[in-house]
Every structure is written in C-alpha cells, then in structure tokens.
PDB file of C-alpha atoms in Angstrom:
ATOM      1  CA  UNK P  38       0.385  -3.391 -25.062  1.00 52.00           C
ATOM      2  CA  UNK P  39       2.926  -0.631 -25.684  1.00 57.00           C
ATOM      3  CA  UNK P  40       2.846   0.348 -22.003  1.00 56.00           C
ATOM      4  CA  UNK P  41       3.267  -3.304 -20.985  1.00 60.00           C
ATOM      5  CA  UNK P  42       6.276  -3.738 -23.258  1.00 66.00           C
ATOM      6  CA  UNK P  43       7.874  -0.593 -21.857  1.00 63.00           C
ATOM      7  CA  UNK P  44       7.230  -1.841 -18.333  1.00 63.00           C
ATOM      8  CA  UNK P  45       8.864  -5.202 -19.067  1.00 66.00           C
ATOM      9  CA  UNK P  46      11.857  -3.464 -20.656  1.00 73.00           C
ATOM     10  CA  UNK P  47      12.359  -1.382 -17.529  1.00 73.00           C
ATOM     11  CA  UNK P  48      14.611  -3.634 -15.460  1.00 81.00           C
ATOM     12  CA  UNK P  49      14.112  -1.666 -12.259  1.00 84.00           C
ATOM     13  CA  UNK P  50      10.313  -1.801 -12.566  1.00 83.00           C
ATOM     14  CA  UNK P  51      10.473  -5.486 -13.525  1.00 86.00           C
ATOM     15  CA  UNK P  52      12.553  -6.141 -10.410  1.00 89.00           C
ATOM     16  CA  UNK P  53       9.917  -4.377  -8.312  1.00 89.00           C
ATOM     17  CA  UNK P  54       7.209  -6.431  -9.997  1.00 89.00           C
ATOM     18  CA  UNK P  55       9.091  -9.634  -9.174  1.00 92.00           C
ATOM     19  CA  UNK P  56       9.296  -8.632  -5.508  1.00 93.00           C
ATOM     20  CA  UNK P  57       5.551  -7.930  -5.416  1.00 93.00           C
ATOM     21  CA  UNK P  58       4.761 -11.176  -7.249  1.00 93.00           C
ATOM     22  CA  UNK P  59       6.983 -13.159  -4.886  1.00 94.00           C
ATOM     23  CA  UNK P  60       5.260 -11.550  -1.876  1.00 94.00           C
ATOM     24  CA  UNK P  61       1.856 -12.366  -3.353  1.00 94.00           C
ATOM     25  CA  UNK P  62       2.801 -16.036  -3.803  1.00 95.00           C
ATOM     26  CA  UNK P  63       4.158 -16.155  -0.255  1.00 94.00           C
ATOM     27  CA  UNK P  64       0.961 -14.574   1.100  1.00 93.00           C
ATOM     28  CA  UNK P  65      -1.284 -17.037  -0.737  1.00 93.00           C
ATOM     29  CA  UNK P  66       0.644 -20.128   0.339  1.00 93.00           C
ATOM     30  CA  UNK P  67       1.853 -18.811   3.710  1.00 90.00           C
ATOM     31  CA  UNK P  68       0.389 -21.614   5.902  1.00 90.00           C
ATOM     32  CA  UNK P  69       2.104 -24.218   3.723  1.00 92.00           C
ATOM     33  CA  UNK P  70       5.417 -22.369   3.284  1.00 91.00           C
ATOM     34  CA  UNK P  71       5.950 -21.417   6.940  1.00 90.00           C
ATOM     35  CA  UNK P  72       8.088 -24.014   8.759  1.00 90.00           C
ATOM     36  CA  UNK P  73       6.057 -23.790  11.993  1.00 87.00           C
ATOM     37  CA  UNK P  74       2.670 -22.261  11.129  1.00 85.00           C
ATOM     38  CA  UNK P  75       0.849 -23.756  14.112  1.00 80.00           C
ATOM     39  CA  UNK P  76       3.481 -22.750  16.659  1.00 78.00           C
ATOM     40  CA  UNK P  77       3.915 -19.202  15.356  1.00 77.00           C
ATOM     41  CA  UNK P  78       1.255 -17.911  17.774  1.00 82.00           C
ATOM     42  CA  UNK P  79       2.268 -19.935  20.853  1.00 82.00           C
ATOM     43  CA  UNK P  80       4.953 -19.291  23.451  1.00 83.00           C
ATOM     44  CA  UNK P  81       7.947 -21.601  23.768  1.00 83.00           C
ATOM     45  CA  UNK P  82       9.973 -20.080  26.566  1.00 84.00           C
ATOM     46  CA  UNK P  83      12.671 -22.751  26.515  1.00 86.00           C
ATOM     47  CA  UNK P  84      13.738 -21.696  22.999  1.00 87.00           C
ATOM     48  CA  UNK P  85      13.405 -17.923  23.315  1.00 87.00           C
ATOM     49  CA  UNK P  86      15.877 -15.580  21.573  1.00 87.00           C
ATOM     50  CA  UNK P  87      17.791 -18.291  19.757  1.00 89.00           C
ATOM     51  CA  UNK P  88      20.065 -16.977  16.999  1.00 90.00           C
ATOM     52  CA  UNK P  89      19.638 -18.045  13.366  1.00 92.00           C
ATOM     53  CA  UNK P  90      20.378 -21.727  12.855  1.00 90.00           C
ATOM     54  CA  UNK P  91      19.453 -24.666  10.632  1.00 89.00           C
ATOM     55  CA  UNK P  92      16.347 -25.288  12.782  1.00 89.00           C
ATOM     56  CA  UNK P  93      15.332 -21.604  12.929  1.00 89.00           C
ATOM     57  CA  UNK P  94      16.854 -19.773   9.901  1.00 91.00           C
ATOM     58  CA  UNK P  95      15.693 -16.355  11.178  1.00 92.00           C
ATOM     59  CA  UNK P  96      16.079 -17.204  14.871  1.00 90.00           C
ATOM     60  CA  UNK P  97      13.345 -17.001  17.515  1.00 90.00           C
ATOM     61  CA  UNK P  98      11.710 -14.060  19.261  1.00 90.00           C
ATOM     62  CA  UNK P  99      11.266 -13.193  22.931  1.00 88.00           C
ATOM     63  CA  UNK P 100       8.534 -15.833  23.291  1.00 87.00           C
ATOM     64  CA  UNK P 101      10.390 -18.565  21.440  1.00 87.00           C
ATOM     65  CA  UNK P 102       8.366 -18.297  18.236  1.00 90.00           C
ATOM     66  CA  UNK P 103       9.987 -18.923  14.865  1.00 91.00           C
ATOM     67  CA  UNK P 104      10.634 -15.531  13.265  1.00 91.00           C
ATOM     68  CA  UNK P 105      10.717 -16.964   9.721  1.00 93.00           C
ATOM     69  CA  UNK P 106       7.212 -18.386  10.146  1.00 91.00           C
ATOM     70  CA  UNK P 107       5.936 -15.115  11.557  1.00 92.00           C
ATOM     71  CA  UNK P 108       7.538 -13.077   8.756  1.00 93.00           C
ATOM     72  CA  UNK P 109       5.918 -15.357   6.157  1.00 94.00           C
ATOM     73  CA  UNK P 110       2.510 -15.218   7.862  1.00 93.00           C
ATOM     74  CA  UNK P 111       2.902 -11.454   8.263  1.00 91.00           C
ATOM     75  CA  UNK P 112       3.173 -11.084   4.481  1.00 93.00           C
ATOM     76  CA  UNK P 113      -0.482 -12.046   4.130  1.00 90.00           C
ATOM     77  CA  UNK P 114      -1.507  -9.542   6.808  1.00 89.00           C
ATOM     78  CA  UNK P 115       0.532  -6.741   5.213  1.00 91.00           C
ATOM     79  CA  UNK P 116      -0.932  -7.292   1.747  1.00 93.00           C
ATOM     80  CA  UNK P 117      -4.500  -7.636   3.061  1.00 92.00           C
ATOM     81  CA  UNK P 118      -4.180  -4.354   4.940  1.00 91.00           C
ATOM     82  CA  UNK P 119      -2.665  -2.605   1.914  1.00 92.00           C
ATOM     83  CA  UNK P 120      -5.325  -3.856  -0.512  1.00 93.00           C
ATOM     84  CA  UNK P 121      -8.226  -3.102   1.851  1.00 93.00           C
ATOM     85  CA  UNK P 122      -6.978   0.405   2.652  1.00 93.00           C
ATOM     86  CA  UNK P 123      -6.263   1.336  -0.966  1.00 94.00           C
ATOM     87  CA  UNK P 124      -9.623   0.011  -2.200  1.00 94.00           C
ATOM     88  CA  UNK P 125     -11.476   1.884   0.548  1.00 94.00           C
ATOM     89  CA  UNK P 126      -9.532   5.076  -0.204  1.00 93.00           C
ATOM     90  CA  UNK P 127     -10.351   4.703  -3.910  1.00 94.00           C
ATOM     91  CA  UNK P 128     -14.044   4.212  -3.100  1.00 94.00           C
ATOM     92  CA  UNK P 129     -14.010   7.571  -1.291  1.00 93.00           C
ATOM     93  CA  UNK P 130     -11.552   9.597  -3.330  1.00 93.00           C
ATOM     94  CA  UNK P 131     -12.451   8.656  -6.916  1.00 93.00           C
ATOM     95  CA  UNK P 132     -16.119   9.798  -6.778  1.00 93.00           C
ATOM     96  CA  UNK P 133     -15.088  13.001  -5.014  1.00 92.00           C
ATOM     97  CA  UNK P 134     -12.467  13.716  -7.667  1.00 91.00           C
ATOM     98  CA  UNK P 135     -14.944  13.047 -10.488  1.00 90.00           C
ATOM     99  CA  UNK P 136     -17.637  15.259  -8.971  1.00 89.00           C
ATOM    100  CA  UNK P 137     -15.246  18.104  -8.196  1.00 89.00           C
ATOM    101  CA  UNK P 138     -13.476  17.970 -11.534  1.00 88.00           C
ATOM    102  CA  UNK P 139     -16.551  17.866 -13.761  1.00 85.00           C
ATOM    103  CA  UNK P 140     -18.300  21.041 -12.688  1.00 81.00           C
ATOM    104  CA  UNK P 141     -17.232  24.456 -11.469  1.00 81.00           C
ATOM    105  CA  UNK P 142     -18.983  26.025  -8.520  1.00 81.00           C
ATOM    106  CA  UNK P 143     -19.424  25.783  -4.784  1.00 84.00           C
ATOM    107  CA  UNK P 144     -19.556  21.974  -4.698  1.00 84.00           C
ATOM    108  CA  UNK P 145     -16.216  21.636  -6.450  1.00 85.00           C
ATOM    109  CA  UNK P 146     -14.623  24.290  -4.265  1.00 88.00           C
ATOM    110  CA  UNK P 147     -15.976  22.734  -1.064  1.00 89.00           C
ATOM    111  CA  UNK P 148     -14.803  19.225  -1.969  1.00 89.00           C
ATOM    112  CA  UNK P 149     -11.334  20.419  -2.917  1.00 89.00           C
ATOM    113  CA  UNK P 150     -10.923  22.588   0.165  1.00 89.00           C
ATOM    114  CA  UNK P 151     -11.827  19.618   2.385  1.00 89.00           C
ATOM    115  CA  UNK P 152      -9.315  17.559   0.432  1.00 90.00           C
ATOM    116  CA  UNK P 153      -6.656  20.232   0.931  1.00 89.00           C
ATOM    117  CA  UNK P 154      -7.298  20.236   4.687  1.00 86.00           C
ATOM    118  CA  UNK P 155      -6.631  16.484   4.839  1.00 85.00           C
ATOM    119  CA  UNK P 156      -3.539  16.861   2.647  1.00 85.00           C
ATOM    120  CA  UNK P 157      -2.174  19.660   4.837  1.00 84.00           C
ATOM    121  CA  UNK P 158      -1.832  17.312   7.819  1.00 80.00           C
ATOM    122  CA  UNK P 159       0.869  14.589   7.602  1.00 80.00           C
ATOM    123  CA  UNK P 160      -0.854  11.258   7.018  1.00 77.00           C
ATOM    124  CA  UNK P 161       0.983   9.444   9.808  1.00 79.00           C
ATOM    125  CA  UNK P 162       0.001  12.036  12.423  1.00 82.00           C
ATOM    126  CA  UNK P 163      -3.620  12.070  11.249  1.00 80.00           C
ATOM    127  CA  UNK P 164      -3.796   8.258  11.113  1.00 80.00           C
ATOM    128  CA  UNK P 165      -2.260   8.030  14.572  1.00 79.00           C
ATOM    129  CA  UNK P 166      -4.811  10.473  15.979  1.00 79.00           C
ATOM    130  CA  UNK P 167      -7.749   8.723  14.309  1.00 77.00           C
ATOM    131  CA  UNK P 168      -6.487   5.307  15.423  1.00 73.00           C
ATOM    132  CA  UNK P 169      -6.324   6.500  19.021  1.00 74.00           C
ATOM    133  CA  UNK P 170      -9.810   7.990  18.797  1.00 75.00           C
ATOM    134  CA  UNK P 171     -11.403   4.831  17.372  1.00 73.00           C
ATOM    135  CA  UNK P 172      -9.610   2.108  19.372  1.00 70.00           C
ATOM    136  CA  UNK P 173      -6.177   0.535  19.014  1.00 68.00           C
ATOM    137  CA  UNK P 174      -6.215  -2.492  16.717  1.00 75.00           C
ATOM    138  CA  UNK P 175      -5.672  -3.535  13.132  1.00 79.00           C
ATOM    139  CA  UNK P 176      -9.269  -2.653  12.163  1.00 81.00           C
ATOM    140  CA  UNK P 177      -8.911   0.856  13.566  1.00 80.00           C
ATOM    141  CA  UNK P 178      -5.580   1.267  11.804  1.00 82.00           C
ATOM    142  CA  UNK P 179      -7.123   0.264   8.470  1.00 86.00           C
ATOM    143  CA  UNK P 180     -10.009   2.713   8.915  1.00 86.00           C
ATOM    144  CA  UNK P 181      -7.608   5.486   9.921  1.00 84.00           C
ATOM    145  CA  UNK P 182      -5.344   4.832   6.937  1.00 87.00           C
ATOM    146  CA  UNK P 183      -8.267   4.768   4.492  1.00 89.00           C
ATOM    147  CA  UNK P 184      -9.659   8.024   5.897  1.00 86.00           C
ATOM    148  CA  UNK P 185      -6.282   9.702   5.472  1.00 87.00           C
ATOM    149  CA  UNK P 186      -5.294   8.356   2.035  1.00 90.00           C
ATOM    150  CA  UNK P 187      -8.415   9.126  -0.009  1.00 91.00           C
ATOM    151  CA  UNK P 188      -7.356  12.770  -0.706  1.00 92.00           C
ATOM    152  CA  UNK P 189      -4.500  11.515  -2.888  1.00 91.00           C
ATOM    153  CA  UNK P 190      -6.970   9.707  -5.137  1.00 93.00           C
ATOM    154  CA  UNK P 191      -9.323  12.678  -5.083  1.00 92.00           C
ATOM    155  CA  UNK P 192      -6.566  15.030  -6.241  1.00 91.00           C
ATOM    156  CA  UNK P 193      -5.381  12.627  -8.952  1.00 91.00           C
ATOM    157  CA  UNK P 194      -8.870  12.048 -10.379  1.00 92.00           C
ATOM    158  CA  UNK P 195      -9.726  15.746 -10.075  1.00 91.00           C
ATOM    159  CA  UNK P 196      -6.718  16.710 -12.211  1.00 89.00           C
ATOM    160  CA  UNK P 197      -7.469  14.020 -14.805  1.00 88.00           C
ATOM    161  CA  UNK P 198     -11.152  14.965 -14.983  1.00 90.00           C
ATOM    162  CA  UNK P 199     -10.337  18.648 -15.457  1.00 88.00           C
ATOM    163  CA  UNK P 200      -7.947  17.709 -18.254  1.00 86.00           C
ATOM    164  CA  UNK P 201     -10.410  15.395 -20.006  1.00 84.00           C
ATOM    165  CA  UNK P 202     -13.606  17.417 -19.701  1.00 83.00           C
ATOM    166  CA  UNK P 203     -12.489  19.781 -22.484  1.00 79.00           C
ATOM    167  CA  UNK P 204     -11.481  16.944 -24.826  1.00 80.00           C
ATOM    168  CA  UNK P 205     -13.190  16.666 -28.208  1.00 80.00           C
ATOM    169  CA  UNK P 206     -14.674  13.244 -27.505  1.00 81.00           C
ATOM    170  CA  UNK P 207     -16.377  14.615 -24.369  1.00 80.00           C
ATOM    171  CA  UNK P 208     -17.900  17.483 -26.383  1.00 79.00           C
ATOM    172  CA  UNK P 209     -19.054  14.983 -29.011  1.00 85.00           C
ATOM    173  CA  UNK P 210     -20.687  12.760 -26.395  1.00 79.00           C
ATOM    174  CA  UNK P 211     -22.434  15.748 -24.813  1.00 79.00           C
ATOM    175  CA  UNK P 212     -23.578  16.836 -28.283  1.00 80.00           C
ATOM    176  CA  UNK P 213     -25.357  13.538 -28.957  1.00 83.00           C
ATOM    177  CA  UNK P 214     -27.154  13.734 -25.632  1.00 77.00           C
ATOM    178  CA  UNK P 215     -25.028  11.524 -23.356  1.00 78.00           C
ATOM    179  CA  UNK P 216     -25.681  12.204 -19.690  1.00 81.00           C
ATOM    180  CA  UNK P 217     -22.869  13.501 -17.432  1.00 79.00           C
ATOM    181  CA  UNK P 218     -22.968  10.285 -15.400  1.00 82.00           C
ATOM    182  CA  UNK P 219     -22.501   8.194 -18.552  1.00 84.00           C
ATOM    183  CA  UNK P 220     -19.649  10.381 -19.768  1.00 82.00           C
ATOM    184  CA  UNK P 221     -17.889  10.276 -16.390  1.00 85.00           C
ATOM    185  CA  UNK P 222     -18.276   6.557 -15.690  1.00 84.00           C
ATOM    186  CA  UNK P 223     -17.845   5.123 -19.182  1.00 84.00           C
ATOM    187  CA  UNK P 224     -15.400   7.544 -20.771  1.00 83.00           C
ATOM    188  CA  UNK P 225     -13.633   9.891 -18.352  1.00 86.00           C
ATOM    189  CA  UNK P 226     -12.959   7.347 -15.615  1.00 86.00           C
ATOM    190  CA  UNK P 227     -11.427   4.708 -17.956  1.00 86.00           C
ATOM    191  CA  UNK P 228      -9.107   7.366 -19.376  1.00 85.00           C
ATOM    192  CA  UNK P 229      -8.103   8.368 -15.844  1.00 86.00           C
ATOM    193  CA  UNK P 230      -7.573   4.725 -14.824  1.00 87.00           C
ATOM    194  CA  UNK P 231      -3.798   4.626 -15.578  1.00 84.00           C
ATOM    195  CA  UNK P 232      -3.145   7.527 -13.188  1.00 87.00           C
ATOM    196  CA  UNK P 233      -5.349   5.903 -10.551  1.00 90.00           C
ATOM    197  CA  UNK P 234      -3.510   2.593 -10.996  1.00 89.00           C
ATOM    198  CA  UNK P 235      -0.141   4.270 -10.513  1.00 88.00           C
ATOM    199  CA  UNK P 236      -1.381   6.037  -7.396  1.00 90.00           C
ATOM    200  CA  UNK P 237      -2.820   2.762  -6.049  1.00 92.00           C
ATOM    201  CA  UNK P 238       0.427   0.863  -6.634  1.00 90.00           C
ATOM    202  CA  UNK P 239       2.567   3.462  -4.889  1.00 88.00           C
ATOM    203  CA  UNK P 240      -0.105   3.720  -2.196  1.00 89.00           C
ATOM    204  CA  UNK P 241       0.246   0.004  -1.446  1.00 91.00           C
ATOM    205  CA  UNK P 242       3.862   0.459  -0.431  1.00 90.00           C
ATOM    206  CA  UNK P 243       3.143   3.631   1.510  1.00 89.00           C
ATOM    207  CA  UNK P 244       0.255   1.941   3.329  1.00 91.00           C
ATOM    208  CA  UNK P 245       2.406  -1.053   4.297  1.00 91.00           C
ATOM    209  CA  UNK P 246       5.044   1.298   5.705  1.00 90.00           C
ATOM    210  CA  UNK P 247       2.514   3.438   7.580  1.00 88.00           C
ATOM    211  CA  UNK P 248       0.705   0.379   8.962  1.00 88.00           C
ATOM    212  CA  UNK P 249       4.050  -0.963  10.195  1.00 89.00           C
ATOM    213  CA  UNK P 250       4.758   2.369  11.901  1.00 87.00           C
ATOM    214  CA  UNK P 251       1.335   2.290  13.550  1.00 86.00           C
ATOM    215  CA  UNK P 252       2.027  -1.265  14.726  1.00 85.00           C
ATOM    216  CA  UNK P 253       5.391  -0.117  16.056  1.00 86.00           C
ATOM    217  CA  UNK P 254       3.671   2.696  17.989  1.00 83.00           C
ATOM    218  CA  UNK P 255       1.049   0.346  19.422  1.00 79.00           C
ATOM    219  CA  UNK P 256      -1.923   1.653  17.430  1.00 79.00           C
ATOM    220  CA  UNK P 257      -2.013  -1.091  14.794  1.00 74.00           C
ATOM    221  CA  UNK P 258      -1.998  -4.858  15.138  1.00 76.00           C
ATOM    222  CA  UNK P 259      -2.027  -6.353  18.627  1.00 76.00           C
ATOM    223  CA  UNK P 260      -0.232  -9.480  19.888  1.00 79.00           C
ATOM    224  CA  UNK P 261      -0.057 -12.293  18.931  1.00 80.00           C
ATOM    225  CA  UNK P 262      -0.637 -11.081  15.346  1.00 83.00           C
ATOM    226  CA  UNK P 263       2.458 -11.686  13.144  1.00 86.00           C
ATOM    227  CA  UNK P 264       2.744  -8.001  12.279  1.00 87.00           C
ATOM    228  CA  UNK P 265       6.115  -6.756  11.067  1.00 90.00           C
ATOM    229  CA  UNK P 266       5.912  -3.378  12.763  1.00 89.00           C
ATOM    230  CA  UNK P 267       4.804  -4.960  16.019  1.00 89.00           C
ATOM    231  CA  UNK P 268       7.747  -7.381  15.832  1.00 90.00           C
ATOM    232  CA  UNK P 269      10.216  -4.509  15.473  1.00 90.00           C
ATOM    233  CA  UNK P 270       8.596  -2.787  18.453  1.00 89.00           C
ATOM    234  CA  UNK P 271       8.812  -5.919  20.620  1.00 89.00           C
ATOM    235  CA  UNK P 272      12.492  -6.332  19.709  1.00 89.00           C
ATOM    236  CA  UNK P 273      13.632  -2.944  21.025  1.00 87.00           C
ATOM    237  CA  UNK P 274      14.306  -4.105  24.570  1.00 87.00           C
ATOM    238  CA  UNK P 275      16.401  -7.039  23.351  1.00 86.00           C
ATOM    239  CA  UNK P 276      18.887  -5.030  21.289  1.00 83.00           C
ATOM    240  CA  UNK P 277      21.719  -5.260  20.442  1.00 85.00           C
ATOM    241  CA  UNK P 278      22.097  -8.860  21.637  1.00 87.00           C
ATOM    242  CA  UNK P 279      19.128 -10.286  19.673  1.00 88.00           C
ATOM    243  CA  UNK P 280      19.943  -8.425  16.460  1.00 91.00           C
ATOM    244  CA  UNK P 281      18.024 -10.954  14.349  1.00 89.00           C
ATOM    245  CA  UNK P 282      14.724 -10.198  16.116  1.00 91.00           C
ATOM    246  CA  UNK P 283      14.028  -6.812  14.404  1.00 91.00           C
ATOM    247  CA  UNK P 284      16.308  -7.321  11.398  1.00 92.00           C
ATOM    248  CA  UNK P 285      14.269  -9.820   9.388  1.00 93.00           C
ATOM    249  CA  UNK P 286      10.813  -8.200   9.905  1.00 93.00           C
ATOM    250  CA  UNK P 287      12.429  -4.860   9.075  1.00 93.00           C
ATOM    251  CA  UNK P 288      13.954  -6.269   5.896  1.00 95.00           C
ATOM    252  CA  UNK P 289      10.539  -7.641   4.905  1.00 94.00           C
ATOM    253  CA  UNK P 290       9.038  -4.155   5.254  1.00 94.00           C
ATOM    254  CA  UNK P 291      11.906  -2.623   3.278  1.00 94.00           C
ATOM    255  CA  UNK P 292      11.732  -5.100   0.389  1.00 94.00           C
ATOM    256  CA  UNK P 293       7.957  -5.018  -0.051  1.00 94.00           C
ATOM    257  CA  UNK P 294       7.742  -1.218   0.131  1.00 94.00           C
ATOM    258  CA  UNK P 295      10.662  -0.980  -2.298  1.00 93.00           C
ATOM    259  CA  UNK P 296       8.968  -3.431  -4.671  1.00 93.00           C
ATOM    260  CA  UNK P 297       5.725  -1.447  -4.801  1.00 92.00           C
ATOM    261  CA  UNK P 298       7.562   1.864  -5.241  1.00 91.00           C
ATOM    262  CA  UNK P 299       9.713   0.544  -8.092  1.00 90.00           C
ATOM    263  CA  UNK P 300       6.682  -1.004  -9.776  1.00 89.00           C
ATOM    264  CA  UNK P 301       4.666   2.189  -9.320  1.00 86.00           C
ATOM    265  CA  UNK P 302       7.423   4.317 -10.837  1.00 83.00           C
ATOM    266  CA  UNK P 303       7.612   1.947 -13.806  1.00 82.00           C
ATOM    267  CA  UNK P 304       3.857   2.043 -14.299  1.00 81.00           C
ATOM    268  CA  UNK P 305       3.919   5.844 -14.209  1.00 78.00           C
ATOM    269  CA  UNK P 306       6.632   6.013 -16.834  1.00 73.00           C
ATOM    270  CA  UNK P 307       4.902   3.433 -19.044  1.00 71.00           C
ATOM    271  CA  UNK P 308       1.466   5.024 -18.751  1.00 66.00           C
ATOM    272  CA  UNK P 309       2.566   8.609 -19.446  1.00 61.00           C
ATOM    273  CA  UNK P 310       2.590   9.219 -23.233  1.00 53.00           C
ATOM    274  CA  UNK P 311       5.008  12.134 -22.862  1.00 50.00           C
ATOM    275  CA  UNK P 312       7.559   9.924 -21.154  1.00 47.00           C
ATOM    276  CA  UNK P 313       6.992   7.271 -23.810  1.00 48.00           C
ATOM    277  CA  UNK P 314       7.766   9.762 -26.575  1.00 42.00           C
ATOM    278  CA  UNK P 315      10.898  10.963 -24.783  1.00 43.00           C
ATOM    279  CA  UNK P 316      12.237   7.406 -24.700  1.00 47.00           C
ATOM    280  CA  UNK P 317      11.924   6.848 -28.412  1.00 45.00           C
TER     281      UNK P 317
END
C-alpha cells in the first residue's frame, strides 16, 4: 500500500498510468469507438489522401481508409503484441535467472554467458535478423522480439536471486528442510516480483516501439493490418503533402511508449525501498 500511495503521489507516473489506462480502454472497445471499423480494411480510392475534416478527423490514407479508425484499431494490435512478447520473454528469462542465481557452478556460468551474448547484440538488429530468418509477418516479429528480450528478465531475476539467497529467511527455510524449488518459487520469486514488474512495464513500451520499427522496415505486420509502424512506412512516399498520414500513427506510438516509460519509472521508484527512504 505504501508503494501504491507513492505511485499515486507521483504526478508524472500517474500521468503515464492514465495514458496506459486510456489506451487499454480504447483497445477493449476499439470496434465500437472507431468511426468506420468495417471500412478500415477496404480501399476507397475516391476519398484517398483527404486532409483532416469533420468527416475524417485524422484524414484518410493512400487507399482512402479513415486514419482515426485505423489508429484506434491499431491500439489493440500494439497492446496484444506487447503483452504477448513480454509474457513470452518472462516465461524464458525468469526461470533462467532463478536457476543461474541460486547456485554457483558451470550451469550458472553457461546460462549467464549465453545471456551476455544476447545482450551484446542490439535488440533491434537481432530481432530484424530473426524476423527475416523466420518469415516476415506479425507472428515472426513477436517470436523475434520475445527471443531477444528474455535476457533482460534473466539478468534482473539473476541479480535479485543472488541478493536474496543469502537472506536470513532463506537460511531459515533451508534449515527446516524446505526444498530449493519451494524456496525459489514461493519465497524468492515473490520478493523479486517488483523488479520483474518494473522491467515488464518498461518492456511494454520498448516492445511497442521495436514492433513499430519492424513494421516500418517491412518485417512486422503486413497490409491491411492497422499497424502504426506500417502506416508510417506507407506514408513516406506521400510526404510532405499528406502530412497527416504519418503524423497521427506516429503520435500514437509516441504517447503509448511515453506512458509505459513514465509508469515504469514510477513503479521503480515506488518499489525501491532505498528511494522510498530518500523521499521521506
């Protein structure tokens, strides 16, 4: 409750939370909020590249589709990709971090050296290479992003496990005969959960940005998917005349990534006891 109160008092983090909450509501009710949900995937050549107006507040794209409807529908796609990628990365990275952090020896060294190899390569370059190897598409982009983001969770959980394994409560549990699996799953992991949550929140924004870049480069979502990065890519040949075409999808990317980053920073500050003490 103390961490929650600190988070709510942090106006910047609360603003980020409001952005994320607004995006979540938009994603859930997207088919009902979008002005033209049924026409957002169909071509209407006679109304192509219309500027913002009362009929089309965000204008239309090169195929005459309502950009506002596609931005709203793209919110659901962006959040689904972010959640799926982060959950998959957690499923890989958290067990590796627990196993490597609990025991010394060759297994720990091997797991951490593999993690370091993945961390040494920029995620975007690695995701781009993996996406090209698998097959261009949103599914391939999600797999590539998950396979490149798990080391961040592994490193976070590894550091927390190393810190907690020498705690008095862990020694007490081992003294009464608790198994390592029980100690890790029921006691170490819950204590490491705040750090994992912070990493997951920041990872959501980073994943949305990276997925948009992959869509821009042609490795992510394919037409006619209402992907924000794909929309910015399609708009390049119509600049600067059709300025509204890339502007509104780009602003959607900016706001949602900003919201997750602000919320993640607030969660980090609220969850860290040292930062809490420094604020008192």
